[in-house]
Short mmCIF file of C-alpha atoms and ligand atoms in Angstrom, two decimals:
data_model
loop_
_atom_site.label_atom_id
_atom_site.label_comp_id
_atom_site.label_asym_id
_atom_site.label_seq_id
_atom_site.Cartn_x
_atom_site.Cartn_y
_atom_site.Cartn_z
CA MET A 1 26.04 4.95 24.66
CA LYS A 2 23.69 2.98 26.91
CA HIS A 3 21.03 0.70 25.46
CA LEU A 4 18.01 2.73 24.34
CA ARG A 5 14.51 1.29 24.70
CA VAL A 6 11.83 2.95 22.56
CA ALA A 7 8.10 2.23 22.29
CA ILE A 8 6.06 3.37 19.33
CA PHE A 9 2.28 3.45 19.48
CA GLY A 10 0.60 3.09 16.11
CA ALA A 11 1.88 0.75 13.38
CA GLY A 12 0.83 2.80 10.37
CA PRO A 13 3.30 4.38 7.94
CA ALA A 14 4.39 7.11 10.40
CA GLY A 15 5.11 4.64 13.22
CA ILE A 16 6.99 2.21 10.99
CA TYR A 17 9.05 4.92 9.29
CA ALA A 18 9.94 6.34 12.74
CA GLY A 19 11.02 2.87 13.90
CA ASN A 20 13.08 2.31 10.77
CA ILE A 21 14.88 5.64 11.08
CA LEU A 22 15.67 4.95 14.74
CA ALA A 23 16.87 1.44 13.94
CA GLY A 24 19.23 2.87 11.34
CA SER A 25 20.49 5.69 13.56
CA TYR A 26 21.43 3.84 16.77
CA GLU A 27 23.50 0.69 17.36
CA ASN A 28 22.02 -0.05 20.74
CA VAL A 29 18.32 0.37 20.37
CA THR A 30 15.33 -1.88 21.05
CA ILE A 31 12.11 -0.82 19.35
CA ASP A 32 8.69 -2.15 20.35
CA LEU A 33 5.86 -1.22 18.03
CA PHE A 34 2.29 -1.46 19.37
CA ASP A 35 -1.06 -1.22 17.67
CA SER A 36 -4.62 -1.60 18.90
CA LEU A 37 -5.40 -3.68 15.79
CA PRO A 38 -4.11 -7.22 15.32
CA ALA A 39 -2.17 -6.35 12.15
CA PRO A 40 0.15 -3.48 11.18
CA TYR A 41 0.06 -0.87 8.33
CA GLY A 42 -2.79 1.34 9.65
CA LEU A 43 -3.86 3.85 7.00
CA ILE A 44 -2.50 1.78 4.12
CA ARG A 45 -4.54 -1.25 5.11
CA TYR A 46 -7.66 0.61 6.28
CA GLY A 47 -7.56 4.02 4.57
CA VAL A 48 -6.34 3.55 1.00
CA ALA A 49 -9.08 2.59 -1.47
CA PRO A 50 -8.87 -1.00 -2.77
CA ASP A 51 -8.55 0.23 -6.38
CA HIS A 52 -5.35 2.12 -5.52
CA PRO A 53 -2.90 -0.80 -5.60
CA ARG A 54 0.08 1.48 -6.31
CA ILE A 55 -0.34 3.20 -2.93
CA LYS A 56 -1.26 -0.06 -1.20
CA GLY A 57 2.06 -1.40 -2.56
CA ILE A 58 3.91 0.76 -0.02
CA VAL A 59 3.07 -2.09 2.37
CA ASN A 60 5.96 -3.99 0.74
CA SER A 61 8.50 -1.36 1.84
CA LEU A 62 6.99 -1.19 5.32
CA HIS A 63 7.05 -4.99 5.51
CA GLU A 64 10.78 -4.97 4.72
CA MET A 65 11.35 -2.45 7.51
CA LEU A 66 9.47 -4.63 9.99
CA ASP A 67 11.29 -7.69 8.72
CA SER A 68 14.73 -6.20 9.38
CA GLY A 69 14.70 -7.86 12.81
CA LYS A 70 15.16 -4.64 14.74
CA ILE A 71 11.51 -3.91 15.44
CA ARG A 72 9.16 -6.13 17.49
CA PHE A 73 5.46 -5.81 16.67
CA PHE A 74 2.72 -6.30 19.27
CA GLY A 75 -0.87 -6.19 17.99
CA ASN A 76 -4.16 -5.98 19.91
CA VAL A 77 -2.65 -3.65 22.51
CA GLU A 78 -4.84 -0.72 23.51
CA PHE A 79 -3.05 2.32 24.89
CA GLY A 80 -4.53 3.34 28.26
CA ARG A 81 -6.20 -0.05 28.77
CA ASP A 82 -3.53 -2.73 28.22
CA LEU A 83 -0.59 -0.37 28.67
CA THR A 84 -0.80 2.98 30.43
CA LEU A 85 1.43 5.99 30.02
CA GLU A 86 2.92 5.16 33.42
CA ASP A 87 3.77 1.60 32.26
CA MET A 88 5.44 2.98 29.18
CA GLN A 89 7.48 5.55 31.06
CA ARG A 90 8.63 2.88 33.50
CA HIS A 91 9.85 0.49 30.79
CA TYR A 92 11.04 2.75 27.97
CA HIS A 93 13.38 5.71 27.61
CA ALA A 94 11.18 7.20 24.92
CA VAL A 95 7.61 6.78 23.71
CA ILE A 96 6.55 7.90 20.25
CA PHE A 97 2.87 8.34 19.46
CA ALA A 98 1.96 7.66 15.83
CA THR A 99 -1.73 6.96 16.30
CA GLY A 100 -2.88 8.91 13.24
CA ALA A 101 -6.27 10.49 12.64
CA ILE A 102 -9.04 8.02 11.96
CA LYS A 103 -12.22 9.85 12.98
CA ASP A 104 -14.23 12.28 10.87
CA ALA A 105 -13.91 15.98 11.64
CA THR A 106 -17.23 17.27 12.97
CA LEU A 107 -19.58 19.34 10.88
CA ASN A 108 -21.84 21.51 12.99
CA ILE A 109 -24.95 21.97 10.89
CA PRO A 110 -28.55 20.96 11.60
CA GLY A 111 -29.50 17.47 10.42
CA VAL A 112 -26.01 16.01 10.66
CA ASP A 113 -27.30 13.15 12.83
CA LEU A 114 -30.11 12.11 10.47
CA GLN A 115 -30.16 8.54 9.20
CA GLY A 116 -28.27 8.58 5.90
CA SER A 117 -25.70 11.19 7.01
CA PHE A 118 -22.33 9.42 7.07
CA GLY A 119 -18.76 10.28 7.94
CA ALA A 120 -16.49 9.45 5.01
CA ALA A 121 -13.92 7.95 7.40
CA ASP A 122 -16.52 5.38 8.48
CA PHE A 123 -17.36 4.53 4.86
CA VAL A 124 -13.66 4.17 4.03
CA SER A 125 -13.21 1.86 7.05
CA TRP A 126 -16.15 -0.21 5.79
CA TYR A 127 -14.90 -0.65 2.22
CA ASP A 128 -11.41 -1.44 3.49
CA GLY A 129 -12.70 -4.16 5.83
CA HIS A 130 -11.69 -2.49 9.11
CA PRO A 131 -12.43 -5.02 11.88
CA ASP A 132 -14.13 -2.47 14.16
CA VAL A 133 -16.89 -1.36 11.77
CA PRO A 134 -20.07 -3.23 10.77
CA ARG A 135 -19.83 -5.53 7.73
CA THR A 136 -22.87 -3.99 6.05
CA TRP A 137 -23.49 -0.53 4.63
CA PRO A 138 -26.82 0.89 3.45
CA LEU A 139 -26.46 1.62 -0.28
CA THR A 140 -30.12 2.33 -1.00
CA ALA A 141 -29.75 6.00 -2.02
CA GLU A 142 -30.07 6.93 -5.69
CA ASN A 143 -28.87 10.51 -5.15
CA VAL A 144 -25.89 11.12 -2.94
CA ALA A 145 -24.11 14.27 -1.77
CA ILE A 146 -20.44 14.27 -0.82
CA LEU A 147 -19.10 17.29 1.06
CA GLY A 148 -15.45 18.31 0.61
CA ASN A 149 -12.97 18.81 -2.19
CA GLY A 150 -10.10 16.65 -0.93
CA ASN A 151 -8.87 13.24 -2.08
CA VAL A 152 -11.10 11.40 0.39
CA ALA A 153 -14.15 12.96 -1.31
CA LEU A 154 -12.74 11.67 -4.63
CA ASP A 155 -12.18 8.19 -3.20
CA VAL A 156 -15.75 8.04 -1.90
CA ALA A 157 -17.16 9.40 -5.18
CA ARG A 158 -15.15 6.88 -7.23
CA VAL A 159 -16.06 3.88 -5.08
CA LEU A 160 -19.75 4.86 -5.15
CA THR A 161 -19.93 5.39 -8.91
CA LYS A 162 -17.59 2.66 -10.18
CA GLN A 163 -19.06 -0.62 -11.39
CA ALA A 164 -18.38 -3.14 -8.64
CA ASN A 165 -17.17 -5.69 -11.24
CA ASP A 166 -14.37 -3.29 -12.21
CA MET A 167 -13.00 -3.71 -8.69
CA LEU A 168 -12.86 -7.49 -8.77
CA THR A 169 -9.16 -7.37 -9.67
CA THR A 170 -8.43 -5.50 -6.42
CA ASP A 171 -8.33 -6.77 -2.84
CA ILE A 172 -11.87 -5.46 -2.19
CA PRO A 173 -13.52 -7.47 0.62
CA VAL A 174 -16.21 -9.86 -0.66
CA ASN A 175 -18.98 -8.33 1.48
CA VAL A 176 -18.12 -4.87 0.09
CA TYR A 177 -18.18 -6.10 -3.51
CA GLU A 178 -21.55 -7.80 -2.96
CA GLU A 179 -23.14 -4.65 -1.54
CA LEU A 180 -21.63 -2.25 -4.09
CA LYS A 181 -22.88 -4.54 -6.85
CA ASP A 182 -26.46 -3.94 -5.66
CA SER A 183 -26.06 -0.21 -4.99
CA ARG A 184 -28.91 1.88 -6.40
CA VAL A 185 -26.89 5.03 -6.84
CA THR A 186 -27.38 6.95 -10.09
CA ASP A 187 -26.17 10.48 -9.24
CA VAL A 188 -23.32 11.48 -6.97
CA HIS A 189 -22.85 15.20 -6.26
CA VAL A 190 -19.52 16.42 -4.86
CA PHE A 191 -19.69 19.87 -3.25
CA GLY A 192 -16.74 22.18 -2.58
CA ARG A 193 -17.23 25.23 -0.39
CA ARG A 194 -14.66 27.17 -2.44
CA GLY A 195 -14.10 27.52 -6.17
CA PRO A 196 -12.59 25.13 -8.74
CA ALA A 197 -9.23 26.90 -8.46
CA ASP A 198 -9.07 26.01 -4.73
CA ILE A 199 -9.59 22.26 -4.85
CA LYS A 200 -7.44 20.12 -2.57
CA PHE A 201 -7.45 17.13 -4.93
CA THR A 202 -4.22 15.90 -6.52
CA PRO A 203 -3.90 15.62 -10.33
CA ILE A 204 -3.60 11.83 -10.70
CA GLU A 205 -6.63 11.23 -8.50
CA LEU A 206 -8.72 13.88 -10.27
CA ARG A 207 -7.83 12.64 -13.76
CA GLU A 208 -8.63 9.07 -12.69
CA LEU A 209 -12.21 10.16 -12.00
CA GLY A 210 -12.70 10.97 -15.67
CA GLU A 211 -11.63 7.46 -16.62
CA VAL A 212 -14.21 5.56 -14.59
CA ALA A 213 -16.26 3.43 -17.00
CA ASP A 214 -19.91 4.29 -17.58
CA VAL A 215 -19.78 7.49 -15.52
CA GLU A 216 -20.41 10.93 -16.94
CA ILE A 217 -18.79 13.90 -15.22
CA VAL A 218 -21.13 16.89 -15.05
CA LEU A 219 -19.88 20.42 -14.36
CA SER A 220 -21.96 23.62 -14.11
CA PRO A 221 -20.80 26.36 -16.46
CA GLU A 222 -21.88 28.92 -13.79
CA ASP A 223 -18.95 27.70 -11.65
CA PHE A 224 -16.48 28.49 -14.45
CA PRO A 225 -16.84 32.13 -15.48
CA GLU A 226 -14.40 33.60 -18.02
CA GLY A 227 -10.91 33.66 -16.50
CA TRP A 228 -11.88 31.35 -13.61
CA PHE A 229 -8.29 30.14 -13.34
CA ASN A 230 -5.49 32.65 -13.03
CA GLU A 231 -2.21 30.90 -13.91
CA ASP A 232 -0.18 33.69 -12.38
CA ALA A 233 -2.02 34.04 -9.07
CA GLU A 234 0.10 33.72 -5.93
CA GLY A 235 0.46 30.15 -4.68
CA VAL A 236 -0.55 28.53 -7.98
CA THR A 237 1.53 25.40 -8.53
CA ASN A 238 1.99 23.06 -11.46
CA GLN A 239 -0.49 20.70 -9.79
CA HIS A 240 -3.14 23.44 -9.89
CA ARG A 241 -2.38 24.08 -13.58
CA VAL A 242 -2.74 20.40 -14.47
CA MET A 243 -6.03 20.12 -12.56
CA ALA A 244 -7.39 23.29 -14.15
CA ARG A 245 -6.70 21.76 -17.57
CA VAL A 246 -8.47 18.55 -16.55
CA LEU A 247 -11.57 20.45 -15.36
CA GLN A 248 -11.57 22.64 -18.47
CA SER A 249 -11.44 19.58 -20.73
CA TRP A 250 -14.40 18.03 -18.90
CA LEU A 251 -16.29 21.28 -19.26
CA GLU A 252 -15.75 21.24 -23.00
CA ARG A 253 -16.27 17.55 -23.72
CA GLU A 254 -19.54 16.31 -25.17
CA SER A 255 -22.03 14.74 -22.81
CA LYS A 256 -22.56 11.01 -23.32
CA PRO A 257 -25.21 8.79 -21.78
CA ALA A 258 -23.85 6.77 -18.88
CA LYS A 259 -25.20 4.52 -16.16
CA ARG A 260 -24.15 6.96 -13.43
CA ARG A 261 -23.39 10.67 -13.21
CA LEU A 262 -20.83 12.42 -11.08
CA HIS A 263 -21.60 16.13 -10.59
CA LEU A 264 -18.93 18.51 -9.33
CA HIS A 265 -20.31 21.69 -7.72
CA PHE A 266 -18.35 24.62 -6.37
CA TRP A 267 -18.97 27.61 -4.09
CA HIS A 268 -21.46 25.54 -2.05
CA GLN A 269 -21.30 26.16 1.71
CA PRO A 270 -23.31 23.44 3.55
CA LYS A 271 -26.07 24.94 5.73
CA GLU A 272 -28.41 22.11 6.70
CA ILE A 273 -29.07 18.45 6.00
CA LEU A 274 -32.80 18.17 5.37
CA GLY A 275 -34.84 15.25 6.65
CA GLU A 276 -38.16 13.50 6.57
CA GLY A 277 -39.17 10.86 9.11
CA GLY A 278 -35.67 10.97 10.63
CA LYS A 279 -33.97 10.20 7.29
CA VAL A 280 -31.97 12.40 4.93
CA SER A 281 -34.18 13.83 2.18
CA GLY A 282 -32.00 16.65 0.90
CA ILE A 283 -29.27 19.15 1.59
CA ARG A 284 -29.26 22.94 1.69
CA PHE A 285 -26.29 25.09 0.70
CA GLU A 286 -25.58 28.75 0.47
CA ARG A 287 -24.15 29.64 -2.90
CA LYS A 288 -22.98 33.22 -3.29
CA GLY A 289 -25.66 34.60 -0.94
CA GLU A 290 -28.59 32.43 -2.02
CA ASN A 291 -29.91 29.12 -0.72
CA ARG A 292 -29.87 26.03 -2.93
CA ASP A 293 -31.55 22.74 -2.04
CA TYR A 294 -30.72 19.36 -3.59
CA PRO A 295 -32.85 16.25 -3.08
CA VAL A 296 -30.54 13.45 -1.93
CA GLU A 297 -31.06 10.40 0.25
CA ALA A 298 -27.53 10.18 1.61
CA VAL A 299 -24.80 12.64 2.59
CA TYR A 300 -21.14 11.72 3.03
CA ARG A 301 -19.02 14.22 4.98
CA ALA A 302 -15.47 14.13 3.58
CA ILE A 303 -14.30 17.32 5.28
CA GLY A 304 -11.15 15.94 6.85
CA TYR A 305 -10.00 13.44 9.44
CA TRP A 306 -9.52 14.07 13.17
CA GLY A 307 -7.01 12.60 15.66
CA SER A 308 -8.24 10.98 18.89
CA GLU A 309 -7.17 11.86 22.41
CA LEU A 310 -5.05 9.30 24.29
CA PRO A 311 -5.44 8.83 28.06
CA ASN A 312 -3.13 11.19 30.01
CA VAL A 313 -1.38 12.50 26.89
CA PRO A 314 -1.72 16.28 26.31
CA TYR A 315 -4.19 16.88 23.50
CA ASP A 316 -5.14 19.99 21.55
CA ASP A 317 -8.86 19.65 20.91
CA SER A 318 -8.92 22.67 18.61
CA LYS A 319 -6.73 20.77 16.13
CA GLY A 320 -7.28 17.10 16.99
CA VAL A 321 -3.55 16.52 17.60
CA ILE A 322 -1.27 15.69 20.53
CA ARG A 323 0.14 18.95 21.91
CA ASN A 324 3.66 19.14 20.55
CA ILE A 325 6.38 21.44 19.34
CA ASP A 326 8.21 19.91 16.40
CA GLY A 327 7.20 16.44 17.57
CA ARG A 328 8.19 16.87 21.25
CA VAL A 329 5.10 16.44 23.40
CA VAL A 330 4.42 19.52 25.57
CA ASP A 331 1.95 20.38 28.34
CA GLU A 332 -0.53 23.27 28.27
CA LYS A 333 2.23 25.71 29.23
CA GLU A 334 4.35 24.39 26.38
CA ASN A 335 6.86 22.69 28.71
CA GLN A 336 8.34 19.64 27.08
CA ILE A 337 7.46 16.30 28.68
CA SER A 338 10.66 14.34 28.75
CA GLY A 339 10.71 11.17 26.65
CA LEU A 340 7.37 11.70 24.84
CA TYR A 341 7.16 12.35 21.10
CA ALA A 342 4.55 12.46 18.36
CA THR A 343 4.83 11.84 14.63
CA GLY A 344 2.57 11.62 11.58
CA TRP A 345 -1.03 12.81 11.51
CA ILE A 346 -1.42 12.85 15.33
CA LYS A 347 1.48 15.33 15.34
CA ARG A 348 0.61 17.65 12.44
CA GLY A 349 -3.00 16.84 11.49
CA PRO A 350 -4.32 14.88 8.50
CA VAL A 351 -2.40 16.44 5.63
CA GLY A 352 -0.02 15.11 3.01
CA LEU A 353 0.37 11.91 1.03
CA ILE A 354 1.86 8.66 2.31
P1 LIG B 1 -8.40 17.53 2.79
O1 LIG B 1 -7.49 17.33 1.64
O2 LIG B 1 -7.95 18.44 3.88
O3 LIG B 1 -9.81 18.07 2.21
C1 LIG B 1 -10.85 18.43 3.07
C2 LIG B 1 -11.90 19.16 2.25
O4 LIG B 1 -13.02 19.42 3.12
C3 LIG B 1 -11.45 20.51 1.71
O5 LIG B 1 -11.98 20.71 0.43
C4 LIG B 1 -12.06 21.51 2.71
O6 LIG B 1 -12.35 22.76 2.16
C5 LIG B 1 -13.37 20.78 3.01
N1 LIG B 1 -13.97 21.23 4.27
C6 LIG B 1 -13.41 21.31 5.49
N2 LIG B 1 -14.29 21.75 6.40
C7 LIG B 1 -15.44 21.97 5.71
C8 LIG B 1 -16.73 22.43 6.08
N3 LIG B 1 -16.99 22.78 7.35
N4 LIG B 1 -17.68 22.54 5.14
C9 LIG B 1 -17.41 22.19 3.85
N5 LIG B 1 -16.21 21.74 3.41
C10 LIG B 1 -15.25 21.63 4.36
O7 LIG B 1 -8.78 16.17 3.55
P2 LIG B 1 -9.06 14.68 3.05
O8 LIG B 1 -9.74 14.64 1.74
O9 LIG B 1 -9.68 14.02 4.22
O10 LIG B 1 -7.60 14.07 2.84
C11 LIG B 1 -6.66 13.97 3.93
C12 LIG B 1 -5.25 13.74 3.37
O11 LIG B 1 -5.16 12.43 2.83
C13 LIG B 1 -4.91 14.70 2.24
O12 LIG B 1 -3.56 15.06 2.35
C14 LIG B 1 -5.16 13.86 1.00
O13 LIG B 1 -4.44 14.26 -0.15
C15 LIG B 1 -4.71 12.48 1.50
N6 LIG B 1 -5.36 11.41 0.69
C16 LIG B 1 -4.76 10.98 -0.45
C17 LIG B 1 -5.36 10.03 -1.24
C18 LIG B 1 -4.76 9.56 -2.53
O14 LIG B 1 -5.36 8.81 -3.25
N7 LIG B 1 -3.60 9.98 -2.91
C19 LIG B 1 -6.60 9.52 -0.88
C20 LIG B 1 -7.20 9.97 0.28
C21 LIG B 1 -6.57 10.94 1.06
P3 LIG B 1 -11.27 23.99 2.24
O15 LIG B 1 -10.19 23.64 1.27
O16 LIG B 1 -12.09 25.16 1.87
O17 LIG B 1 -10.78 24.00 3.68
#
């Protein structure tokens, strides 16, 4: 077989795994891996919370793959600016896009642009020291709302409520530690739009929340009516069962005074972020047909990530992914574009663990 030249755009887990699989599958292959950032590892470096060293440790496996000598890494290369699609098609037999999903999904409710309304993805980038975001973050709010019942909401809730000193053993950036240390937060409220049986958390991450020092978890009994969890319902997995037990144990445990409180609310559909003088002053939800307002000074939207469009690459703006069928890039009429592929979150959307 002739010598195959492949370019991969995006040096996060998906791009590196793709390169490694290709390197192991073909004798005659040259793989060039590009990233717009100076260093590789994408989501692991800039998306995993500093106090999750076990997940961050996956960098070691990815490092070994890059170190195998079969993949060349080029950082600081912006697709569409430094290299165009045309350039890539001229020099490579195949181009794989693995650019991930790093933006926040949009939430279309009034008040979303008020000062104090933040995308969780931006906050995550800040606490992970992403080079493209400001070094400072306003942590003046005492009462905070987090929207969403996925693991990103848990990460944000944990980082906001944890004592900064308890993160000194991690690779938390110094500027982040300094600001978290002075945070005024006392109450963090996490809101799910569905019920406690429909959370998208994973068991280890949920349980971990209950182990954060000096934080009391507060649940509302109204969210847990008799028989709230049906073990035998369709689609219920072992993960759901474990998480239901965790929530039930929190519901039954005695309240103890703590420096900070973490409230979990369910059945809350966000309607409006309320403001005063251009700043967040509260948030309104609809809960089972009635409006509920909560006074908060900051809102974090953890309702999912969103993939960005790349110049001249077909993009599905209803899903935030590159148009593709099973990873083969297609045009609007679903005709395959020869030599173009997508993998990871820009292929299937931001779901699944690393
Ligand atoms: P996610 O798991 O998809 O959760 C998004 C949450 O936002 C869901 O609860 C969803 O509710 C809610 N939501 C969506 N649109 C909403 C709206 N308009 N109003 C109110 N709520 C809305 O997304 P994620 O938390 O961003 O996580 C992305 C992926 O990364 C997941 O696979 C996650 O497990 C993974 N991750 C893992 C870790 C870890 O530590 N292991 C950490 C971070 C992320 P519905 O369920 O009702 O749609």
